[in-house]
Amino acid sequence: MFAHIIQTLPQVLIDGLTLGAVYAIIALGYTMVYGILELINFAHGEIFMSGAFIGTAILIGLTGVGWIAAFPAVVTLILVLLITSVATGFLGMGIERVAYRPLRKSSKLITLITAIGMSFLLQDFVRFITELKNGNYIVNTPALFSGKVSVSASALSSSFDDATFKVTFIVVLIVALCLMIGLEIFVNRTKWGMAMRAVAQDPDTASLMSINVNKVISLTFFIGSALGGATGVLFALHYGTIDPYIGFILGLKAFTAAVLGGIGNIRGAMFGGLMLGILEMFAAANLSTITGNILGAEYKDVFAFAILILVLIFKPEGLFGKAVTEKV
């Protein structure tokens, strides 16, 4: 059993880092909104899904006019990421303005139910549009980067098996790191970032210090949704197939990652996403061996949510979060 775990470790790390990077960026959207409004925006997974469809639609359109063949793939990727990020950013702002702001003084249960309702609304809207255009809600994404790379892990140690990864693995990691580092710099080094941290600490006091709380909240939704949309593009490019329901499970797992790292903590969300991705791929590769074929790779989702339950029981504030007292 131990030998099998070691053999598959290189491939597990590669697949886990790819999936973990996706979880991490989606988790940033959850943790940013929660840090300011203490709202679990369950529609965020569907914003990620919308970004995947918007990016795919742009790629299909560019393929039809010959752009994909005429221009470097990196230029096309940057263009698609920018357009999709702006579109999903404004989508997030619109959801906040229409669905959440009128209920800001209401109980958290009401806003939570509203977020779940927005989630289902976006799912069905995207499904309706996709079926109207294609006759099918499952869409294949045009390949922007092709090819696979082999990693001779066995050269490092005979205990390892060789691993392979798509070129898009490098793209996902590089873009994800750039987005996470960019967000960290924005939140900690800019005036708007300082305003966001001030509103997260005490919105009433922040408003007395001439900070426009509504603008800060709108900006938070824009940035979180833009990151989610960009991640949707990366997911579509790497996995090649999307449907209107990919955001539901991925959103729940990203929420799990945010809780694992410490909901409201940006660095914790990054770490939690990467950690969850690796653990999930480890479970997919080794559950059958560990349990004597009782549980297979299909139980990796159970593994992810079991981690959430354990974290909530033993360390509810998360690995990087701080325990806080309820304000009276």
Short mmCIF file of C-alpha atoms in Angstrom, two decimals:
data_model
loop_
_atom_site.label_atom_id
_atom_site.label_comp_id
_atom_site.label_asym_id
_atom_site.label_seq_id
_atom_site.Cartn_x
_atom_site.Cartn_y
_atom_site.Cartn_z
CA MET A 1 0.00 0.00 0.00
CA PHE A 2 2.70 2.48 0.99
CA ALA A 3 4.67 1.68 -2.17
CA HIS A 4 1.63 2.50 -4.33
CA ILE A 5 1.14 5.84 -2.54
CA ILE A 6 4.76 6.79 -3.19
CA GLN A 7 4.59 5.68 -6.83
CA THR A 8 1.58 7.84 -7.61
CA LEU A 9 2.79 10.87 -5.62
CA PRO A 10 4.24 12.89 -8.58
CA GLN A 11 1.00 12.62 -10.59
CA VAL A 12 -1.07 13.36 -7.48
CA LEU A 13 0.91 16.55 -6.84
CA ILE A 14 0.52 17.74 -10.43
CA ASP A 15 -3.21 17.07 -10.59
CA GLY A 16 -3.73 18.36 -7.06
CA LEU A 17 -1.94 21.65 -7.70
CA THR A 18 -4.06 22.26 -10.81
CA LEU A 19 -7.33 21.60 -9.05
CA GLY A 20 -6.14 23.35 -5.89
CA ALA A 21 -5.29 26.53 -7.81
CA VAL A 22 -8.88 26.60 -9.14
CA TYR A 23 -10.28 26.07 -5.63
CA ALA A 24 -7.98 28.74 -4.20
CA ILE A 25 -9.07 31.53 -6.55
CA ILE A 26 -12.77 30.71 -6.17
CA ALA A 27 -12.27 30.58 -2.39
CA LEU A 28 -10.86 34.12 -2.52
CA GLY A 29 -14.23 35.38 -3.74
CA TYR A 30 -16.02 33.69 -0.84
CA THR A 31 -13.57 34.92 1.76
CA MET A 32 -13.47 38.54 0.49
CA VAL A 33 -17.26 38.90 0.62
CA TYR A 34 -17.50 37.15 3.98
CA GLY A 35 -14.73 39.30 5.42
CA ILE A 36 -16.73 42.47 4.75
CA LEU A 37 -20.41 41.45 4.87
CA GLU A 38 -20.23 38.14 6.78
CA LEU A 39 -22.26 36.76 3.87
CA ILE A 40 -21.67 33.35 2.29
CA ASN A 41 -22.25 34.23 -1.36
CA PHE A 42 -23.40 30.84 -2.64
CA ALA A 43 -23.98 32.37 -6.08
CA HIS A 44 -20.20 32.75 -6.43
CA GLY A 45 -19.82 29.22 -7.81
CA GLU A 46 -22.27 30.13 -10.57
CA ILE A 47 -20.30 33.29 -11.35
CA PHE A 48 -17.32 30.99 -11.87
CA MET A 49 -19.50 28.84 -14.14
CA SER A 50 -20.69 31.93 -16.03
CA GLY A 51 -17.06 32.92 -16.59
CA ALA A 52 -16.36 29.48 -18.06
CA PHE A 53 -19.25 29.90 -20.53
CA ILE A 54 -18.41 33.51 -21.40
CA GLY A 55 -14.77 32.59 -22.02
CA THR A 56 -15.76 29.57 -24.09
CA ALA A 57 -18.19 31.66 -26.16
CA ILE A 58 -15.42 34.20 -26.85
CA LEU A 59 -12.99 31.43 -27.84
CA ILE A 60 -15.57 29.87 -30.18
CA GLY A 61 -16.18 33.29 -31.75
CA LEU A 62 -12.44 33.97 -32.16
CA THR A 63 -11.98 30.52 -33.68
CA GLY A 64 -14.73 31.28 -36.20
CA VAL A 65 -13.02 34.48 -37.39
CA GLY A 66 -9.58 32.83 -37.53
CA TRP A 67 -8.04 34.71 -34.60
CA ILE A 68 -6.86 31.55 -32.83
CA ALA A 69 -4.71 30.50 -35.77
CA ALA A 70 -3.44 34.01 -36.58
CA PHE A 71 -2.33 35.24 -33.15
CA PRO A 72 -0.19 33.76 -30.34
CA ALA A 73 -2.13 31.72 -27.80
CA VAL A 74 -0.86 33.90 -24.93
CA VAL A 75 -2.32 37.05 -26.53
CA THR A 76 -5.67 35.32 -27.02
CA LEU A 77 -5.63 34.05 -23.44
CA ILE A 78 -4.98 37.53 -22.02
CA LEU A 79 -7.76 39.02 -24.15
CA VAL A 80 -10.27 36.33 -23.11
CA LEU A 81 -9.31 36.65 -19.44
CA LEU A 82 -9.71 40.43 -19.49
CA ILE A 83 -13.11 40.42 -21.22
CA THR A 84 -14.44 37.60 -19.06
CA SER A 85 -13.15 39.13 -15.82
CA VAL A 86 -14.80 42.47 -16.57
CA ALA A 87 -18.08 40.79 -17.57
CA THR A 88 -18.28 38.59 -14.47
CA GLY A 89 -17.10 41.48 -12.30
CA PHE A 90 -20.08 43.57 -13.39
CA LEU A 91 -22.31 40.51 -13.00
CA GLY A 92 -21.20 40.19 -9.38
CA MET A 93 -21.77 43.90 -8.79
CA GLY A 94 -25.25 43.63 -10.30
CA ILE A 95 -26.14 40.68 -8.06
CA GLU A 96 -24.97 42.59 -5.00
CA ARG A 97 -26.93 45.70 -5.99
CA VAL A 98 -30.17 43.91 -6.86
CA ALA A 99 -30.26 40.90 -4.53
CA TYR A 100 -28.07 41.63 -1.50
CA ARG A 101 -28.01 45.36 -0.82
CA PRO A 102 -31.77 45.72 -0.17
CA LEU A 103 -31.47 42.90 2.39
CA ARG A 104 -28.31 44.13 4.10
CA LYS A 105 -30.15 45.01 7.32
CA SER A 106 -32.12 41.75 7.29
CA SER A 107 -31.14 38.56 9.06
CA LYS A 108 -28.28 36.52 7.65
CA LEU A 109 -30.66 33.63 6.99
CA ILE A 110 -32.65 35.73 4.51
CA THR A 111 -29.55 36.82 2.60
CA LEU A 112 -28.28 33.23 2.60
CA ILE A 113 -31.54 32.00 1.06
CA THR A 114 -31.34 34.83 -1.49
CA ALA A 115 -27.80 33.76 -2.42
CA ILE A 116 -28.95 30.18 -2.95
CA GLY A 117 -31.84 31.46 -5.09
CA MET A 118 -29.43 33.51 -7.23
CA SER A 119 -27.32 30.38 -7.65
CA PHE A 120 -30.20 28.39 -9.12
CA LEU A 121 -31.31 31.37 -11.22
CA LEU A 122 -27.89 31.65 -12.87
CA GLN A 123 -27.73 27.89 -13.46
CA ASP A 124 -31.05 27.81 -15.26
CA PHE A 125 -30.41 31.04 -17.18
CA VAL A 126 -27.10 29.77 -18.57
CA ARG A 127 -28.66 26.39 -19.38
CA PHE A 128 -31.54 28.10 -21.22
CA ILE A 129 -29.21 30.30 -23.30
CA THR A 130 -26.84 27.41 -24.08
CA GLU A 131 -29.60 25.03 -25.15
CA LEU A 132 -31.19 27.81 -27.22
CA LYS A 133 -27.92 28.30 -29.13
CA ASN A 134 -26.52 24.76 -29.27
CA GLY A 135 -29.41 22.44 -28.50
CA ASN A 136 -27.31 20.99 -25.69
CA TYR A 137 -26.16 22.47 -22.40
CA ILE A 138 -22.82 20.58 -22.39
CA VAL A 139 -20.18 22.56 -24.29
CA ASN A 140 -16.69 21.63 -25.45
CA THR A 141 -14.09 24.38 -25.15
CA PRO A 142 -11.77 25.01 -28.15
CA ALA A 143 -8.18 24.00 -27.43
CA LEU A 144 -5.99 27.08 -27.04
CA PHE A 145 -2.91 25.22 -25.75
CA SER A 146 -2.21 21.66 -26.84
CA GLY A 147 0.32 18.99 -26.01
CA LYS A 148 1.47 17.06 -22.98
CA VAL A 149 4.73 17.07 -21.06
CA SER A 150 6.29 14.01 -19.44
CA VAL A 151 8.02 14.27 -16.08
CA SER A 152 10.69 11.63 -15.49
CA ALA A 153 10.10 11.35 -11.77
CA SER A 154 11.63 7.87 -11.83
CA ALA A 155 14.99 9.52 -12.56
CA LEU A 156 14.85 11.12 -9.12
CA SER A 157 13.92 7.89 -7.39
CA SER A 158 12.96 4.43 -8.55
CA SER A 159 10.06 4.61 -6.06
CA PHE A 160 8.28 7.17 -8.24
CA ASP A 161 6.29 6.54 -11.40
CA ASP A 162 6.68 8.97 -14.28
CA ALA A 163 4.00 11.64 -14.52
CA THR A 164 2.45 13.65 -17.33
CA PHE A 165 0.64 16.97 -17.49
CA LYS A 166 -1.04 19.15 -20.07
CA VAL A 167 0.55 22.41 -21.13
CA THR A 168 -2.51 24.09 -19.63
CA PHE A 169 -1.26 22.93 -16.20
CA ILE A 170 1.54 25.51 -16.46
CA VAL A 171 -0.92 28.14 -17.72
CA VAL A 172 -3.31 27.53 -14.82
CA LEU A 173 -0.54 27.74 -12.22
CA ILE A 174 1.08 30.88 -13.65
CA VAL A 175 -2.21 32.77 -14.06
CA ALA A 176 -3.45 31.61 -10.65
CA LEU A 177 -0.25 32.77 -8.93
CA CYS A 178 -0.40 36.13 -10.72
CA LEU A 179 -4.03 36.63 -9.66
CA MET A 180 -3.37 35.66 -6.04
CA ILE A 181 -0.24 37.81 -5.74
CA GLY A 182 -2.01 40.71 -7.46
CA LEU A 183 -4.91 40.49 -5.00
CA GLU A 184 -2.53 40.33 -2.04
CA ILE A 185 -0.72 43.47 -3.24
CA PHE A 186 -4.01 45.28 -3.95
CA VAL A 187 -5.50 44.55 -0.53
CA ASN A 188 -2.35 45.41 1.44
CA ARG A 189 -0.68 48.16 -0.61
CA THR A 190 -3.43 50.36 -2.09
CA LYS A 191 -5.89 52.90 -0.67
CA TRP A 192 -8.87 50.91 -1.88
CA GLY A 193 -7.41 47.83 -0.24
CA MET A 194 -7.01 49.77 2.99
CA ALA A 195 -10.63 50.90 2.67
CA MET A 196 -11.73 47.28 2.21
CA ARG A 197 -9.86 46.25 5.34
CA ALA A 198 -11.36 49.17 7.26
CA VAL A 199 -14.91 48.24 6.22
CA ALA A 200 -14.21 44.63 7.16
CA GLN A 201 -13.16 45.77 10.64
CA ASP A 202 -16.03 48.20 11.31
CA PRO A 203 -18.25 49.54 8.52
CA ASP A 204 -19.90 52.18 10.73
CA THR A 205 -16.61 53.68 11.86
CA ALA A 206 -15.26 53.46 8.30
CA SER A 207 -18.21 55.50 7.03
CA LEU A 208 -17.45 58.17 9.64
CA MET A 209 -13.90 58.33 8.23
CA SER A 210 -15.27 59.38 4.78
CA ILE A 211 -15.15 55.86 3.30
CA ASN A 212 -18.03 55.12 0.93
CA VAL A 213 -19.07 51.72 2.27
CA ASN A 214 -21.38 50.93 -0.65
CA LYS A 215 -18.60 51.57 -3.18
CA VAL A 216 -16.17 49.42 -1.21
CA ILE A 217 -18.68 46.56 -1.07
CA SER A 218 -19.40 46.89 -4.80
CA LEU A 219 -15.65 46.86 -5.51
CA THR A 220 -15.26 43.75 -3.37
CA PHE A 221 -17.96 41.95 -5.35
CA PHE A 222 -16.41 43.15 -8.62
CA ILE A 223 -12.92 41.86 -7.74
CA GLY A 224 -14.13 38.57 -6.28
CA SER A 225 -16.41 37.93 -9.26
CA ALA A 226 -13.70 38.92 -11.75
CA LEU A 227 -11.33 36.41 -10.15
CA GLY A 228 -14.06 33.76 -10.27
CA GLY A 229 -14.73 34.45 -13.96
CA ALA A 230 -11.04 34.25 -14.84
CA THR A 231 -10.84 30.94 -13.00
CA GLY A 232 -13.78 29.67 -15.04
CA VAL A 233 -11.80 30.36 -18.22
CA LEU A 234 -8.80 28.46 -16.84
CA PHE A 235 -11.03 25.53 -15.84
CA ALA A 236 -12.65 25.39 -19.29
CA LEU A 237 -9.27 25.47 -21.04
CA HIS A 238 -7.76 22.75 -18.86
CA TYR A 239 -10.66 20.30 -18.63
CA GLY A 240 -12.20 20.98 -22.04
CA THR A 241 -15.86 20.38 -21.17
CA ILE A 242 -18.25 22.58 -19.20
CA ASP A 243 -21.92 22.57 -18.23
CA PRO A 244 -24.17 24.90 -16.19
CA TYR A 245 -23.77 22.76 -13.06
CA ILE A 246 -19.97 22.78 -12.67
CA GLY A 247 -20.17 25.75 -10.34
CA PHE A 248 -22.27 23.99 -7.70
CA ILE A 249 -19.87 21.28 -6.51
CA LEU A 250 -16.76 23.35 -7.27
CA GLY A 251 -18.28 26.25 -5.36
CA LEU A 252 -19.00 24.06 -2.35
CA LYS A 253 -15.45 22.72 -2.40
CA ALA A 254 -14.02 26.21 -2.74
CA PHE A 255 -16.13 27.21 0.24
CA THR A 256 -14.67 24.19 2.05
CA ALA A 257 -11.19 25.48 1.13
CA ALA A 258 -12.05 28.94 2.46
CA VAL A 259 -13.25 27.44 5.76
CA LEU A 260 -10.21 25.17 5.91
CA GLY A 261 -7.84 28.13 5.58
CA GLY A 262 -9.94 30.45 7.72
CA ILE A 263 -12.98 32.18 6.21
CA GLY A 264 -12.23 35.88 5.81
CA ASN A 265 -8.46 35.25 5.57
CA ILE A 266 -7.07 35.76 2.04
CA ARG A 267 -3.84 33.84 2.54
CA GLY A 268 -5.77 31.12 4.33
CA ALA A 269 -8.08 30.77 1.31
CA MET A 270 -5.07 30.36 -0.99
CA PHE A 271 -3.49 27.72 1.24
CA GLY A 272 -6.81 25.96 1.87
CA GLY A 273 -7.53 25.68 -1.85
CA LEU A 274 -4.14 24.20 -2.72
CA MET A 275 -4.25 21.85 0.26
CA LEU A 276 -7.77 20.64 -0.55
CA GLY A 277 -6.88 20.04 -4.21
CA ILE A 278 -3.88 17.89 -3.27
CA LEU A 279 -5.81 15.96 -0.62
CA GLU A 280 -8.67 15.30 -3.02
CA MET A 281 -6.36 14.00 -5.75
CA PHE A 282 -4.58 11.88 -3.13
CA ALA A 283 -7.94 10.36 -2.20
CA ALA A 284 -8.87 9.76 -5.85
CA ALA A 285 -5.59 7.93 -6.48
CA ASN A 286 -5.32 5.94 -3.26
CA LEU A 287 -8.72 5.40 -1.61
CA SER A 288 -9.18 2.08 -3.39
CA THR A 289 -5.79 0.84 -2.19
CA ILE A 290 -6.17 2.15 1.37
CA THR A 291 -9.66 0.67 1.86
CA GLY A 292 -9.05 -2.62 0.07
CA ASN A 293 -11.29 -1.72 -2.89
CA ILE A 294 -14.23 -0.88 -0.61
CA LEU A 295 -14.12 2.79 -1.61
CA GLY A 296 -13.07 4.00 -5.05
CA ALA A 297 -12.05 7.31 -6.63
CA GLU A 298 -15.70 8.36 -6.88
CA TYR A 299 -15.67 8.92 -3.10
CA LYS A 300 -13.15 11.75 -3.30
CA ASP A 301 -15.97 14.29 -2.82
CA VAL A 302 -16.93 12.59 0.44
CA PHE A 303 -13.28 12.90 1.48
CA ALA A 304 -13.31 16.66 0.80
CA PHE A 305 -16.46 17.31 2.81
CA ALA A 306 -15.29 15.03 5.63
CA ILE A 307 -12.33 17.39 5.97
CA LEU A 308 -14.77 20.32 6.27
CA ILE A 309 -16.66 18.56 9.07
CA LEU A 310 -13.46 17.78 10.96
CA VAL A 311 -12.21 21.35 10.66
CA LEU A 312 -15.55 22.75 11.87
CA ILE A 313 -15.51 20.39 14.86
CA PHE A 314 -11.92 20.83 16.03
CA LYS A 315 -10.89 24.24 14.65
CA PRO A 316 -13.95 26.15 13.46
CA GLU A 317 -11.96 29.33 12.82
CA GLY A 318 -9.80 27.47 10.24
CA LEU A 319 -6.08 26.86 10.08
CA PHE A 320 -5.17 30.54 9.63
CA GLY A 321 -8.28 32.20 11.07
CA LYS A 322 -8.65 33.78 14.46
CA ALA A 323 -11.39 32.99 16.93
CA VAL A 324 -13.61 36.02 17.40
CA THR A 325 -16.39 36.82 19.82
CA GLU A 326 -19.85 37.65 18.53
CA LYS A 327 -20.58 41.38 18.56
CA VAL A 328 -23.46 42.37 20.79
#
